[in-house]
Amino acid sequence: MKSEQELNADILKITMSIKDNYPELSKFIEEMPVTIPDVHNLEITRKNLSTYYDSLKAMVSGYIAQKTRTQL
């Protein structure tokens, strides 16, 4: 599993890519349940960060696939 620093860098990179290349998706980033920690463990874990990064990747991939289908 990636380190916390690597995950944060990946999240920043994909977030900036979304804002630059797909600004229409920016509103969904704000609506995502961002890295909600477990009530028994209030710190953000690598698992939380990894889950958030994966959800960002899935959102972009799904958007690109849908956009490609509608352009055909």
N, CA and C of each residue as an Amber inpcrd file, in Angstrom:
protein
   216
   0.8470000  -1.1700000   0.0000000   0.0000000   0.0000000   0.0000000
   0.8960000   1.2370000   0.0000000   0.4350000   2.2730000  -0.6760000
   1.2030000   3.5120000  -0.7530000   1.2510000   4.2030000   0.6050000
   2.2410000   5.0460000   0.7550000   2.3560000   5.8170000   1.9940000
   1.3150000   6.9360000   1.9920000   1.0890000   7.4980000   3.1570000
   0.1340000   8.6040000   3.2810000   0.5560000   9.7800000   2.3990000
   1.8430000  10.0570000   2.3680000   2.3590000  11.1520000   1.5530000
   2.1120000  10.8920000   0.0610000   2.3400000   9.6690000  -0.3900000
   2.1040000   9.3220000  -1.7970000   0.6230000   9.4360000  -2.1430000
  -0.2370000   8.9700000  -1.2500000  -1.6770000   9.0550000  -1.4920000
  -2.1400000  10.5070000  -1.5600000  -1.6450000  11.3340000  -0.6420000
  -2.0040000  12.7520000  -0.6790000  -1.5390000  13.4040000  -1.9760000
  -0.3500000  13.0480000  -2.4470000   0.1630000  13.5840000  -3.7110000
  -0.7060000  13.1240000  -4.8770000  -1.1110000  11.8540000  -4.8730000
  -1.9780000  11.3300000  -5.9320000  -3.3380000  12.0240000  -5.9250000
  -3.8840000  12.2400000  -4.7350000  -5.1790000  12.9160000  -4.6110000
  -5.0690000  14.3480000  -5.1270000  -4.0030000  15.0350000  -4.7650000
  -3.8040000  16.3960000  -5.2480000  -3.6830000  16.4180000  -6.7660000
  -2.9250000  15.4860000  -7.3100000  -2.7060000  15.4230000  -8.7590000
  -4.0170000  15.1860000  -9.5090000  -4.8160000  14.2230000  -9.0700000
  -6.0570000  13.9340000  -9.7810000  -7.0800000  15.0500000  -9.5790000
  -7.0720000  15.6710000  -8.4010000  -7.9820000  16.7890000  -8.1500000
  -7.6460000  17.9670000  -9.0590000  -6.3760000  18.2710000  -9.2080000
  -5.9620000  19.3540000 -10.1010000  -6.2880000  19.0190000 -11.5530000
  -6.1210000  17.7630000 -11.9320000  -6.4640000  17.3340000 -13.2820000
  -7.9590000  17.5110000 -13.5430000  -8.7700000  17.1660000 -12.5640000
 -10.2190000  17.3400000 -12.7010000 -10.5420000  18.8190000 -12.8770000
  -9.9700000  19.6650000 -12.0440000 -10.2560000  21.1020000 -12.1270000
  -9.7800000  21.6950000 -13.4480000  -8.6560000  21.2090000 -13.9800000
  -8.1200000  21.7320000 -15.2330000  -8.8150000  21.1560000 -16.4630000
  -9.0710000  19.8430000 -16.4630000  -9.5680000  19.1710000 -17.6610000
 -11.0660000  18.8840000 -17.6620000 -11.6470000  18.7450000 -16.4970000
 -13.0710000  18.4130000 -16.3830000 -13.7140000  19.2810000 -15.3040000
 -13.7130000  20.6020000 -15.4910000 -14.2240000  21.4880000 -14.4330000
 -15.6790000  21.2110000 -14.0710000 -16.4130000  20.6190000 -14.9920000
 -17.8150000  20.2900000 -14.7160000 -17.9480000  19.2310000 -13.6210000
 -16.8820000  18.5030000 -13.3370000 -16.9070000  17.4950000 -12.2700000
 -16.5260000  18.0700000 -10.9040000 -16.0110000  19.2810000 -10.8810000
 -15.5390000  19.8740000  -9.6250000 -16.6200000  19.9180000  -8.5590000
 -17.8550000  20.1640000  -8.9800000 -18.9360000  20.2500000  -7.9860000
 -19.1460000  18.9160000  -7.2770000 -18.8490000  17.8100000  -7.9590000
 -19.0340000  16.4930000  -7.3490000 -17.9520000  16.1770000  -6.3150000
 -16.7790000  16.7640000  -6.4830000 -15.7120000  16.5640000  -5.4960000
 -16.1610000  17.1080000  -4.1460000 -16.7910000  18.2710000  -4.1790000
 -17.2450000  18.8990000  -2.9400000 -18.3710000  18.1140000  -2.2850000
 -19.1330000  17.3600000  -3.0880000 -20.2600000  16.6020000  -2.5610000
 -19.8760000  15.2000000  -2.0960000 -18.6610000  14.7660000  -2.4050000
 -18.2360000  13.4150000  -2.0370000 -18.0430000  13.3090000  -0.5300000
 -18.3860000  12.1560000   0.0370000 -18.1320000  11.9660000   1.4700000
 -16.6360000  11.7460000   1.6860000 -15.9230000  12.8240000   1.7660000
 -14.4660000  12.8160000   1.7650000 -13.9060000  12.1800000   3.0290000
 -13.2020000  11.1050000   2.8430000 -12.4030000  10.4590000   3.8910000
 -13.0090000  10.5770000   5.2830000 -14.2270000  10.1250000   5.4250000
 -14.8930000  10.1750000   6.7230000 -14.2490000   9.1400000   7.6340000
 -13.6550000   9.5820000   8.7270000 -12.9980000   8.6250000   9.6150000
 -14.0000000   7.8050000  10.4140000 -13.5610000   6.6870000  10.8630000
 -14.3440000   5.8130000  11.7300000 -14.5990000   6.5470000  13.0470000
 -15.8130000   6.4230000  13.5880000 -16.1420000   7.1360000  14.8300000
 -15.2660000   6.6990000  15.9950000 -14.7420000   5.4860000  15.9480000
 -13.8800000   4.9950000  17.0230000 -12.4230000   5.3960000  16.8150000
 -12.1020000   5.7810000  15.5980000 -10.7340000   6.1730000  15.2710000
 -10.8210000   7.4160000  14.3920000 -10.6880000   8.5850000  14.9800000
 -10.9410000   9.8330000  14.2730000  -9.8260000  10.2760000  13.3350000
  -8.7120000   9.5840000  13.3200000  -7.6500000   9.9800000  12.4060000
  -7.9270000   9.4290000  11.0070000  -7.4650000  10.1640000  10.0240000
  -7.6130000   9.7310000   8.6380000  -6.5160000   8.7140000   8.3650000
  -6.9140000   7.5670000   7.8740000  -5.9600000   6.4880000   7.6430000
  -5.5870000   6.4000000   6.1710000  -4.5790000   5.6080000   5.9050000
  -4.1960000   5.3620000   4.5110000  -5.3410000   4.6960000   3.7670000
  -6.0940000   3.8580000   4.4530000  -7.2370000   3.2010000   3.8110000
  -8.2780000   4.2400000   3.4000000  -8.5540000   5.2280000   4.2700000
  -9.4850000   6.3010000   3.9170000  -8.9990000   7.0570000   2.6860000
  -7.7230000   7.4010000   2.6890000  -7.1540000   8.1420000   1.5650000
  -7.1940000   7.3170000   0.2880000  -6.8770000   6.0460000   0.3960000
  -6.8960000   5.1640000  -0.7670000  -8.3090000   5.0360000  -1.3280000
  -9.2810000   4.9060000  -0.4530000 -10.6790000   4.8090000  -0.8830000
 -11.1100000   6.0910000  -1.5880000 -10.7360000   7.2280000  -1.0380000
 -11.0780000   8.5130000  -1.6470000 -10.4200000   8.6530000  -3.0170000
  -9.1480000   8.2990000  -3.1190000  -8.4440000   8.3660000  -4.3980000
  -9.1060000   7.4490000  -5.4240000  -9.4450000   6.2410000  -5.0120000
 -10.1070000   5.3020000  -5.9200000 -11.4500000   5.8460000  -6.3960000
 -12.1820000   6.5250000  -5.5190000 -13.4720000   7.0820000  -5.9230000
 -13.2850000   8.2350000  -6.9080000 -12.2350000   9.0220000  -6.7360000
 -11.9410000  10.0850000  -7.7020000 -11.5910000   9.4930000  -9.0630000
 -10.7440000   8.4560000  -9.0600000 -10.3760000   7.7900000 -10.3180000
 -11.6060000   7.2180000 -11.0070000 -12.4830000   6.5820000 -10.2420000
 -13.6920000   5.9810000 -10.8100000 -14.6020000   7.0550000 -11.3990000
 -14.7120000   8.1880000 -10.7240000 -15.5480000   9.2690000 -11.2250000
 -15.0250000   9.7730000 -12.5690000 -13.7210000   9.9950000 -12.6690000
 -13.1290000  10.4820000 -13.9160000 -13.2550000   9.4320000 -15.0160000
 -12.9480000   8.1870000 -14.7050000 -13.0330000   7.1110000 -15.7040000
 -14.4540000   6.9580000 -16.2230000 -15.4190000   6.9900000 -15.3230000
 -16.8230000   6.8780000 -15.7210000 -17.2570000   8.0430000 -16.5830000
 -16.8120000   9.2260000 -16.2320000 -17.1570000  10.4160000 -17.0020000
 -16.5660000  10.3440000 -18.4070000 -15.3080000   9.9450000 -18.5060000
 -14.6530000   9.8340000 -19.8150000 -15.3570000   8.7780000 -20.6630000
 -15.6890000   7.6430000 -20.0750000 -16.3760000   6.5780000 -20.8150000
 -17.7360000   7.0500000 -21.3100000 -18.4750000   7.7430000 -20.4640000
 -19.7940000   8.2400000 -20.8560000 -19.6700000   9.2850000 -21.9600000
 -18.7100000  10.1740000 -21.8210000 -18.4940000  11.2170000 -22.8170000
 -18.1070000  10.6010000 -24.1620000 -17.2820000   9.5570000 -24.1340000
 -16.8660000   8.8710000 -25.3570000 -18.0630000   8.2070000 -26.0340000
 -18.9170000   7.5530000 -25.2390000 -20.1080000   6.8880000 -25.8050000
 -21.0580000   7.8840000 -26.4500000 -21.2400000   9.0420000 -25.8360000
 -22.1820000  10.0190000 -26.3800000 -21.6310000  10.7070000 -27.6190000
 -20.3230000  10.6940000 -27.8020000 -19.7240000  11.3150000 -28.9770000
 -19.7250000  10.3850000 -30.1830000 -19.9810000   9.1030000 -29.9660000
 -19.9650000   8.1470000 -31.0830000 -21.2160000   8.1970000 -31.8770000
